[in-house]
Amino acid sequence: MLKIIGFLLGITIINVHEDIIKSNDFNDSNPKSSHFYYLQGKNFSENGIHTKAIENLNLALELTTRLDTLAVLIKNEIGNVYFSMKNYTTSKKLYSEALELSIQIKFLRGKAITLALLGSVEEKEGNYLEALKLQKKSLEIFLKIKDNNGTAHVKLNIGSIYEDLNQFSNAHTYFQSAYQLLKGKNNYSEADILNNLGDIFRKQNQTDSALFYSHKSLDLARKINQPKLIESAYKDLAKTYSIIEDYKKAYEYRLKSNEYKEIVLNNQNARQLNILQTIYDSHRKEAEIKLLKEQNKVNLVNQKLLIVVVLCIILISAILGYIYQKRIKTQQKIQKYKQRILKAELEKKQALEKTLQNDIQLKTASLTKYSLHLSQKNKILTDISSDLKKISIRNNIDYKSKLKNISKDIDFKLKHDDQWIDFNNLFKEIHPDFSKQLTQISTEKLSSSEIKLAMLLRLNLTSKEIAEILNVTPDSVRIARYRLRKKLPISPKEDLVNFMIHL
């Protein structure tokens, strides 16, 4: 079931536009206004680019010097970024500041939003009673200002808390009440609450109702083209069909869920790549504009100097004219020299950037080559070892013991290959902090074999490819992956490879 985490600021932003419009920032034609940076930061946040999100949102906050509604929204959005990074202490601090400000400026909707966000933090920290208290305070305000969207989503939050407490009857009551407010909207929120209803019925073993709502959620998710909701609906349907022992359908829906999970991941990666490319292009254009402005300034200075020189030549005698002409030529040489310096620095920076990119590509290619070489080498050595063992079975008294020793030596080398040192060194050059971060976040001490497995997973290799490199069976790889997963703080729904890639 999809959890609504930090949703209120995003959903109710439509309702608070009237408050934003009242601020002068919104009407400012300057593209570098606080509202501009706020929207930029929000876009980065929604696409998982946290560093740029915080950078833009802090700029927006600096430009918002007045006590207005936009300041509340910005603080909440910064809190959402830290919340998504599971930094609950910082997010709670920011939400508390936003709550204090919304109370000070009497911004009721902002107060309701912030209370709900604080409730989400308490829920994540396991403080369910405090979470319920905050969510119900938020609900009172939304009901008071007659905000149906806010009311529906806070009820969804409250239902989620009751679900965590295994109080499914209370959870169902709030989910159903939220659905009545969202019914007929044909949007993301309606599909999500249908999914929640199906999930809660399944947990109460009411499989017919669970299937009914999960299918409704799936149909609506398809209609509005929301891959993440489609994935969730398929996953819940697979669980329900498994309960009623219709394993064929359960398997089919599980495959479809995995298919859409990959689509969601690919879409997210594509969006992030496009945004990063846009940032790169923007910075490059800004650098070019800055260079052109500097050149224009230099040209303007030269033009003024030329006019002065010409006037001086007219005013003074022919004798001094020669001196001034010489000075003009000197200035022109200086200008050309400055332009050559600027051009050389620009070319140097471009060459350095190209060198760094080529170096990364070369090291990545080398790493892949090492992986393939290890796999091929292990396969060859394994085949040789097998053949030597077969020869040793023959009744050849002179060579039998020697062949067995050779086979043992090859088996030993398969397990102690020095090329792992080169592979490990090259991997650390490309991903210098990976092993350190992996060790820090693990709940138990990781063995050297588990660290090797994690490195190969970081390269996005399949179980079959890893099995060939480590000279083990694919089943052994799956078991090793399971043991590694148990030692890491990873949620059951999260993919292990995806976790390694984003570490």
Coordinates of C-alpha atoms in Angstrom, one line a residue:
M1 CA 0.0 0.0 0.0
L2 CA 1.3 3.4 -0.9
K3 CA 2.0 5.6 2.1
I4 CA 1.3 9.4 1.9
I5 CA 4.5 10.8 3.2
G6 CA 5.0 14.6 3.2
F7 CA 2.1 14.9 0.7
L8 CA 0.1 17.8 2.1
L9 CA 2.4 20.5 0.8
G10 CA 2.3 19.1 -2.7
I11 CA -1.4 18.4 -2.8
T12 CA -2.7 21.5 -1.2
I13 CA -0.4 23.8 -3.1
I14 CA -3.3 24.4 -5.5
N15 CA -5.4 25.7 -2.6
V16 CA -2.6 28.0 -1.2
H17 CA -1.9 29.7 -4.6
E18 CA -4.2 32.5 -3.5
D19 CA -1.9 33.1 -0.5
I20 CA 1.2 33.0 -2.7
I21 CA -0.3 35.4 -5.2
K22 CA -0.8 37.9 -2.4
S23 CA 3.0 38.0 -1.8
N24 CA 5.0 40.5 -3.9
D25 CA 7.5 37.7 -4.8
F26 CA 4.9 36.0 -6.9
N27 CA 4.2 39.1 -8.9
D28 CA 7.9 40.0 -9.3
S29 CA 9.0 39.8 -12.9
N30 CA 12.6 39.1 -11.8
P31 CA 13.3 35.4 -12.6
K32 CA 15.6 35.2 -9.6
S33 CA 12.8 35.9 -7.1
S34 CA 12.1 33.8 -4.0
H35 CA 9.1 32.2 -5.8
F36 CA 11.3 31.3 -8.7
Y37 CA 13.8 29.5 -6.5
Y38 CA 11.0 27.9 -4.5
L39 CA 9.6 26.3 -7.6
Q40 CA 13.1 25.2 -8.8
G41 CA 13.8 23.6 -5.4
K42 CA 10.4 21.9 -5.3
N43 CA 11.1 20.4 -8.8
F44 CA 14.5 19.1 -7.7
S45 CA 13.0 17.7 -4.5
E46 CA 10.3 15.8 -6.4
N47 CA 12.9 14.3 -8.7
G48 CA 15.2 13.2 -5.8
I49 CA 18.0 15.7 -6.5
H50 CA 18.3 16.7 -2.9
T51 CA 21.5 18.8 -2.9
K52 CA 20.1 21.2 -5.6
A53 CA 16.7 21.2 -3.9
I54 CA 18.1 22.4 -0.6
E55 CA 20.4 25.0 -2.4
N56 CA 17.5 26.6 -4.3
L57 CA 15.1 26.5 -1.4
N58 CA 17.6 28.2 0.9
L59 CA 18.1 30.9 -1.7
A60 CA 14.3 31.3 -1.8
L61 CA 14.2 31.6 2.0
E62 CA 17.0 34.2 2.0
L63 CA 15.0 36.3 -0.5
T64 CA 11.8 36.0 1.5
T65 CA 12.4 38.7 4.1
R66 CA 8.8 39.3 5.0
L67 CA 6.6 37.2 7.2
D68 CA 4.3 35.8 4.6
T69 CA 2.8 32.5 3.5
L70 CA 5.6 31.7 1.1
A71 CA 8.1 31.5 3.9
V72 CA 6.0 28.8 5.6
L73 CA 5.8 26.8 2.3
I74 CA 9.5 27.1 1.8
K75 CA 10.4 25.9 5.3
N76 CA 8.0 22.9 4.9
E77 CA 9.5 22.0 1.5
I78 CA 13.0 22.0 3.0
G79 CA 11.7 19.8 5.8
N80 CA 10.3 17.5 3.1
V81 CA 13.7 17.1 1.5
Y82 CA 15.3 16.1 4.8
F83 CA 12.3 13.9 5.5
S84 CA 12.9 12.0 2.2
M85 CA 16.5 11.5 3.3
K86 CA 15.3 10.1 6.6
N87 CA 16.8 13.0 8.6
Y88 CA 13.8 13.3 10.9
T89 CA 15.6 15.5 13.5
T90 CA 16.3 18.3 10.9
S91 CA 12.9 17.9 9.2
K92 CA 11.1 18.2 12.6
K93 CA 13.1 21.3 13.4
L94 CA 12.1 23.0 10.1
Y95 CA 8.4 21.9 10.4
S96 CA 8.4 23.4 14.0
E97 CA 9.7 26.7 12.6
A98 CA 7.1 26.7 9.9
L99 CA 4.4 26.0 12.5
E100 CA 5.5 28.9 14.7
L101 CA 5.5 31.2 11.7
S102 CA 2.1 30.1 10.4
I103 CA 0.7 30.8 13.9
Q104 CA 2.4 34.2 14.0
I105 CA 0.9 35.3 10.7
K106 CA -2.4 33.5 11.3
F107 CA -2.0 31.3 8.2
L108 CA -4.5 28.5 9.1
R109 CA -4.0 26.4 6.1
G110 CA -0.2 26.5 6.6
K111 CA -0.7 25.5 10.2
A112 CA -2.9 22.5 9.2
I113 CA -0.3 21.4 6.6
T114 CA 2.6 21.7 9.1
L115 CA 0.8 19.8 11.8
A116 CA 0.2 16.9 9.4
L117 CA 3.8 16.9 8.4
L118 CA 4.9 16.8 12.0
G119 CA 2.5 13.9 12.5
S120 CA 4.2 12.1 9.7
V121 CA 7.6 12.5 11.4
E122 CA 6.3 11.2 14.7
E123 CA 4.7 8.2 12.9
K124 CA 8.1 7.4 11.3
E125 CA 9.8 7.6 14.7
G126 CA 7.2 5.2 16.1
N127 CA 5.5 7.8 18.3
Y128 CA 2.0 6.8 17.2
L129 CA 0.0 8.5 19.9
E130 CA 1.7 11.8 19.3
A131 CA 1.3 11.3 15.6
L132 CA -2.5 10.8 16.0
K133 CA -2.7 13.8 18.2
L134 CA -1.0 16.1 15.6
Q135 CA -3.0 14.6 12.7
K136 CA -6.3 15.2 14.5
K137 CA -5.4 18.8 15.2
S138 CA -4.6 19.2 11.5
L139 CA -8.0 17.6 10.7
E140 CA -9.9 20.1 12.9
I141 CA -8.4 23.0 11.0
F142 CA -9.0 21.6 7.6
L143 CA -12.6 20.9 8.5
K144 CA -12.9 24.4 9.9
I145 CA -11.6 26.1 6.7
K146 CA -13.6 23.6 4.6
D147 CA -10.6 22.2 2.7
N148 CA -11.8 18.9 1.3
N149 CA -8.5 17.9 -0.2
G150 CA -6.6 18.5 3.1
T151 CA -9.4 16.8 5.1
A152 CA -9.2 13.7 2.8
H153 CA -5.5 13.4 3.0
V154 CA -5.2 13.9 6.8
K155 CA -7.9 11.2 7.2
L156 CA -5.7 9.0 5.0
N157 CA -2.7 9.7 7.3
I158 CA -4.8 8.8 10.4
G159 CA -5.9 5.6 8.7
S160 CA -2.3 4.8 8.0
I161 CA -1.3 5.2 11.6
Y162 CA -4.1 2.9 12.8
E163 CA -3.0 0.4 10.2
D164 CA 0.5 0.5 11.7
L165 CA -1.1 -0.1 15.1
N166 CA -3.0 -3.1 13.5
Q167 CA -6.3 -1.4 14.4
F168 CA -7.7 -2.3 10.9
S169 CA -11.3 -1.4 11.8
N170 CA -10.4 2.2 12.7
A171 CA -8.1 2.4 9.7
H172 CA -10.9 1.3 7.4
T173 CA -13.3 3.9 8.8
Y174 CA -10.9 6.8 8.0
F175 CA -9.9 5.4 4.6
Q176 CA -13.6 5.0 3.7
S177 CA -14.3 8.6 4.9
A178 CA -11.4 9.9 2.8
Y179 CA -12.6 8.0 -0.2
Q180 CA -16.0 9.7 0.0
L181 CA -14.3 13.1 -0.3
L182 CA -12.1 12.0 -3.2
K183 CA -14.6 9.8 -5.1
G184 CA -15.2 10.8 -8.7
K185 CA -12.0 13.0 -8.8
N186 CA -10.3 10.5 -11.2
N187 CA -6.9 11.6 -10.0
Y188 CA -3.8 10.2 -8.3
S189 CA -5.3 10.6 -4.8
E190 CA -8.5 8.7 -5.6
A191 CA -6.5 5.8 -7.1
D192 CA -4.3 5.8 -4.0
I193 CA -7.1 5.6 -1.5
L194 CA -8.7 2.8 -3.5
N195 CA -5.4 0.9 -3.2
N196 CA -5.4 1.6 0.6
L197 CA -8.9 0.2 0.9
G198 CA -8.0 -2.9 -1.0
D199 CA -5.0 -3.4 1.2
I200 CA -6.9 -3.0 4.5
F201 CA -9.6 -5.4 3.4
R202 CA -6.9 -7.9 2.5
K203 CA -5.3 -7.6 6.0
Q204 CA -8.8 -8.4 7.4
N205 CA -9.0 -11.5 5.2
Q206 CA -12.0 -9.9 3.3
T207 CA -10.6 -11.1 0.0
D208 CA -13.6 -10.3 -2.2
S209 CA -13.7 -6.7 -1.1
A210 CA -9.9 -6.5 -1.4
L211 CA -10.0 -7.7 -5.0
F212 CA -12.8 -5.3 -5.8
Y213 CA -11.0 -2.2 -4.6
S214 CA -7.6 -3.2 -5.9
H215 CA -9.0 -3.7 -9.3
K216 CA -10.7 -0.3 -9.2
S217 CA -7.5 1.2 -8.2
L218 CA -5.7 -0.5 -11.1
D219 CA -8.3 0.6 -13.6
L220 CA -8.1 4.2 -12.5
A221 CA -4.3 4.1 -12.3
R222 CA -4.2 2.9 -15.9
K223 CA -6.7 5.6 -16.9
I224 CA -4.6 8.4 -15.5
N225 CA -1.3 6.7 -16.5
Q226 CA 0.4 6.5 -13.2
P227 CA 3.0 3.6 -13.3
K228 CA 3.8 3.7 -9.6
L229 CA 0.1 3.2 -8.7
I230 CA -0.2 0.5 -11.3
E231 CA 2.8 -1.3 -9.8
S232 CA 1.3 -1.1 -6.3
A233 CA -2.1 -2.3 -7.5
Y234 CA -0.6 -5.3 -9.2
K235 CA 1.5 -6.1 -6.1
D236 CA -1.6 -6.0 -3.8
L237 CA -3.6 -8.1 -6.2
A238 CA -0.8 -10.7 -6.2
K239 CA -0.9 -10.8 -2.4
T240 CA -4.7 -11.3 -2.4
Y241 CA -4.7 -14.0 -5.0
S242 CA -1.9 -15.8 -3.1
I243 CA -4.2 -15.7 0.0
I244 CA -7.0 -17.4 -1.9
E245 CA -4.5 -19.9 -3.3
D246 CA -4.9 -18.7 -6.9
Y247 CA -1.2 -18.9 -7.4
K248 CA -1.3 -18.6 -11.2
K249 CA -2.9 -15.2 -11.1
A250 CA -0.7 -14.2 -8.1
Y251 CA 2.4 -15.0 -10.1
E252 CA 1.1 -13.2 -13.2
Y253 CA 0.3 -10.0 -11.2
R254 CA 3.7 -10.2 -9.4
L255 CA 5.5 -10.3 -12.8
K256 CA 3.4 -7.3 -13.9
S257 CA 4.2 -5.4 -10.7
N258 CA 7.9 -6.0 -11.2
E259 CA 7.6 -4.8 -14.8
Y260 CA 6.0 -1.5 -13.7
K261 CA 8.5 -1.2 -10.9
E262 CA 11.3 -1.2 -13.5
I263 CA 9.3 1.4 -15.6
V264 CA 9.0 3.7 -12.6
L265 CA 12.7 3.4 -11.9
N266 CA 13.6 4.1 -15.5
N267 CA 11.3 7.1 -15.6
Q268 CA 12.8 8.5 -12.5
N269 CA 16.3 8.0 -13.8
A270 CA 15.4 9.7 -17.1
R271 CA 13.9 12.7 -15.3
Q272 CA 17.0 13.1 -13.2
L273 CA 19.2 12.8 -16.2
N274 CA 17.2 15.5 -18.0
I275 CA 17.3 17.8 -15.1
L276 CA 21.1 17.4 -14.6
Q277 CA 21.6 18.0 -18.3
T278 CA 19.6 21.1 -18.0
I279 CA 21.6 22.3 -15.1
Y280 CA 24.8 21.6 -17.0
D281 CA 23.6 23.5 -20.1
S282 CA 22.4 26.4 -17.9
H283 CA 25.7 26.8 -16.2
R284 CA 27.6 26.6 -19.5
K285 CA 25.3 29.3 -20.9
E286 CA 25.8 31.5 -17.9
A287 CA 29.6 31.2 -18.2
E288 CA 29.4 32.1 -21.9
I289 CA 27.1 35.1 -21.1
K290 CA 29.5 36.2 -18.3
L291 CA 32.5 36.0 -20.7
L292 CA 30.6 38.0 -23.3
K293 CA 29.7 40.7 -20.8
E294 CA 33.3 40.9 -19.7
Q295 CA 34.4 41.2 -23.3
N296 CA 31.8 43.9 -23.9
K297 CA 33.1 45.8 -20.9
V298 CA 36.6 45.6 -22.2
N299 CA 35.4 46.7 -25.6
L300 CA 33.5 49.6 -24.2
V301 CA 36.6 50.8 -22.2
N302 CA 38.6 50.6 -25.4
Q303 CA 36.1 52.6 -27.3
K304 CA 36.1 55.3 -24.7
L305 CA 39.8 55.3 -24.6
L306 CA 40.0 55.5 -28.3
I307 CA 37.6 58.6 -28.3
V308 CA 39.8 60.3 -25.7
V309 CA 42.9 59.5 -27.7
V310 CA 41.3 60.9 -30.9
L311 CA 40.2 64.1 -29.1
C312 CA 43.6 64.5 -27.6
I313 CA 45.2 64.1 -31.0
I314 CA 42.9 66.8 -32.3
L315 CA 43.6 69.1 -29.4
I316 CA 47.4 68.7 -29.2
S317 CA 50.1 69.2 -31.7
A318 CA 51.3 66.8 -34.3
I319 CA 54.3 66.1 -32.2
L320 CA 52.2 64.6 -29.4
G321 CA 50.0 62.8 -32.0
Y322 CA 52.7 60.3 -32.6
I323 CA 52.9 59.5 -28.8
Y324 CA 49.1 59.0 -28.6
Q325 CA 49.0 56.8 -31.6
K326 CA 51.7 54.6 -30.1
R327 CA 49.7 54.4 -26.9
I328 CA 46.6 53.3 -28.8
K329 CA 48.6 50.5 -30.4
T330 CA 49.9 49.5 -27.0
Q331 CA 46.4 49.3 -25.6
Q332 CA 45.2 47.2 -28.5
K333 CA 48.0 44.7 -27.9
I334 CA 47.0 44.6 -24.2
Q335 CA 43.4 43.9 -25.2
K336 CA 44.4 41.1 -27.6
Y337 CA 46.7 39.7 -24.9
K338 CA 43.8 39.7 -22.4
Q339 CA 41.5 38.0 -24.9
R340 CA 44.1 35.4 -25.6
I341 CA 44.4 34.8 -21.8
L342 CA 40.7 34.4 -21.4
K343 CA 40.5 32.1 -24.4
A344 CA 43.4 30.0 -23.1
E345 CA 41.8 29.7 -19.7
L346 CA 38.5 28.7 -21.3
E347 CA 40.2 26.1 -23.5
K348 CA 42.1 24.8 -20.5
K349 CA 38.9 24.3 -18.5
Q350 CA 37.2 22.6 -21.4
A351 CA 40.3 20.3 -21.9
L352 CA 40.3 19.5 -18.2
E353 CA 36.6 18.6 -18.2
K354 CA 37.0 16.4 -21.3
T355 CA 40.0 14.7 -19.7
L356 CA 38.1 14.0 -16.5
Q357 CA 35.1 12.6 -18.5
N358 CA 37.4 10.4 -20.6
D359 CA 39.2 9.2 -17.4
I360 CA 35.9 8.2 -15.8
Q361 CA 34.8 6.4 -19.0
L362 CA 38.1 4.6 -19.2
K363 CA 38.1 3.5 -15.6
T364 CA 34.4 2.3 -15.9
A365 CA 35.3 0.4 -19.1
S366 CA 38.4 -1.1 -17.3
L367 CA 36.2 -2.2 -14.4
T368 CA 33.8 -3.9 -16.7
K369 CA 36.7 -5.5 -18.5
Y370 CA 38.1 -6.8 -15.2
S371 CA 34.7 -8.3 -14.4
L372 CA 34.4 -10.0 -17.7
H373 CA 38.0 -11.2 -17.5
L374 CA 37.5 -12.7 -14.0
S375 CA 34.3 -14.4 -15.2
Q376 CA 36.0 -15.9 -18.3
K377 CA 39.1 -16.8 -16.4
N378 CA 37.2 -18.6 -13.7
K379 CA 35.2 -20.5 -16.3
I380 CA 38.4 -21.6 -18.1
L381 CA 40.1 -22.6 -14.8
T382 CA 37.0 -24.5 -13.8
D383 CA 36.9 -26.4 -17.0
I384 CA 40.7 -27.3 -16.7
S385 CA 40.2 -28.4 -13.2
S386 CA 37.3 -30.7 -14.2
D387 CA 39.3 -32.2 -17.0
L388 CA 42.3 -32.8 -14.8
K389 CA 40.1 -34.6 -12.3
K390 CA 38.7 -36.8 -15.1
I391 CA 42.3 -37.7 -16.1
S392 CA 43.2 -38.5 -12.6
I393 CA 40.5 -41.2 -12.5
R394 CA 42.3 -43.2 -15.3
N395 CA 44.6 -46.0 -14.3
N396 CA 47.8 -44.2 -15.0
I397 CA 50.1 -44.8 -12.0
D398 CA 52.8 -42.3 -13.1
Y399 CA 50.5 -39.2 -13.4
K400 CA 47.6 -39.8 -11.1
S401 CA 49.0 -38.1 -8.0
K402 CA 50.5 -35.3 -10.0
L403 CA 47.2 -34.5 -11.8
K404 CA 45.4 -34.4 -8.4
N405 CA 47.9 -31.9 -7.1
I406 CA 47.5 -29.7 -10.2
S407 CA 43.8 -29.8 -9.8
K408 CA 44.1 -28.8 -6.1
D409 CA 46.4 -25.9 -7.0
I410 CA 44.0 -24.6 -9.7
D411 CA 41.1 -24.9 -7.2
F412 CA 43.1 -22.9 -4.7
K413 CA 44.0 -20.2 -7.2
L414 CA 40.3 -19.9 -8.2
K415 CA 39.6 -18.9 -4.6
H416 CA 42.6 -16.7 -4.1
D417 CA 43.0 -14.7 -7.3
D418 CA 45.3 -11.7 -7.0
Q419 CA 43.3 -9.9 -9.7
W420 CA 40.7 -9.0 -7.1
I421 CA 43.3 -6.5 -5.8
D422 CA 43.4 -4.7 -9.1
F423 CA 39.7 -4.9 -9.4
N424 CA 39.2 -3.6 -5.9
N425 CA 41.6 -0.7 -6.4
L426 CA 39.9 0.3 -9.6
F427 CA 36.5 0.1 -8.0
K428 CA 37.6 2.4 -5.2
E429 CA 38.9 5.0 -7.7
I430 CA 35.5 5.2 -9.3
H431 CA 33.4 4.7 -6.1
P432 CA 35.8 5.8 -3.3
D433 CA 33.3 5.9 -0.4
F434 CA 31.2 2.9 -1.3
S435 CA 32.8 0.3 1.0
K436 CA 33.1 2.8 3.9
Q437 CA 29.4 3.8 3.6
L438 CA 28.3 0.2 3.3
T439 CA 30.2 -0.8 6.4
Q440 CA 28.8 2.2 8.4
I441 CA 25.2 1.5 7.6
S442 CA 25.3 -2.3 8.0
T443 CA 23.6 -3.6 11.2
E444 CA 26.2 -6.5 11.4
K445 CA 29.8 -6.9 10.4
L446 CA 30.2 -7.7 6.7
S447 CA 32.5 -10.4 5.5
S448 CA 35.0 -9.9 2.7
S449 CA 32.8 -12.1 0.5
E450 CA 29.7 -10.0 1.2
I451 CA 31.6 -6.8 0.4
K452 CA 32.7 -8.3 -2.9
L453 CA 29.1 -9.3 -3.6
A454 CA 28.0 -5.7 -2.8
M455 CA 30.6 -4.3 -5.2
L456 CA 29.4 -6.5 -8.1
L457 CA 25.8 -5.6 -7.3
R458 CA 26.8 -1.9 -7.5
L459 CA 28.0 -2.6 -11.1
N460 CA 24.4 -3.8 -11.8
L461 CA 25.5 -7.3 -12.7
T462 CA 23.0 -10.2 -12.8
S463 CA 23.1 -13.1 -10.5
K464 CA 24.3 -15.3 -13.3
E465 CA 27.2 -12.9 -14.1
I466 CA 28.1 -12.7 -10.4
A467 CA 28.0 -16.5 -10.1
E468 CA 30.5 -16.8 -12.9
I469 CA 32.9 -14.2 -11.5
L470 CA 32.8 -15.7 -7.9
N471 CA 32.9 -19.2 -9.3
V472 CA 29.7 -20.3 -7.5
T473 CA 26.2 -21.4 -8.4
P474 CA 23.4 -18.8 -9.1
D475 CA 21.6 -20.4 -6.1
S476 CA 24.6 -19.6 -3.9
V477 CA 24.5 -16.0 -5.1
R478 CA 20.8 -15.7 -4.3
I479 CA 21.5 -17.0 -0.7
A480 CA 24.4 -14.6 -0.3
R481 CA 22.2 -11.7 -1.5
Y482 CA 19.5 -12.7 1.1
R483 CA 22.1 -12.8 3.9
L484 CA 23.6 -9.5 2.8
R485 CA 20.1 -7.9 2.6
K486 CA 19.5 -9.0 6.3
K487 CA 22.5 -7.0 7.4
L488 CA 21.5 -3.8 5.7
P489 CA 18.8 -1.2 6.7
I490 CA 16.8 -1.8 3.6
S491 CA 13.0 -2.0 3.4
P492 CA 11.4 -5.2 2.2
K493 CA 10.0 -3.4 -0.9
E494 CA 13.2 -1.8 -2.0
D495 CA 15.4 -3.6 -4.6
L496 CA 18.9 -4.5 -3.4
V497 CA 20.6 -3.5 -6.6
N498 CA 18.8 -0.1 -6.6
F499 CA 19.9 0.3 -3.0
M500 CA 23.5 -0.3 -3.9
I501 CA 23.4 2.0 -6.9
H502 CA 22.0 4.9 -4.8
L503 CA 24.3 4.3 -1.8

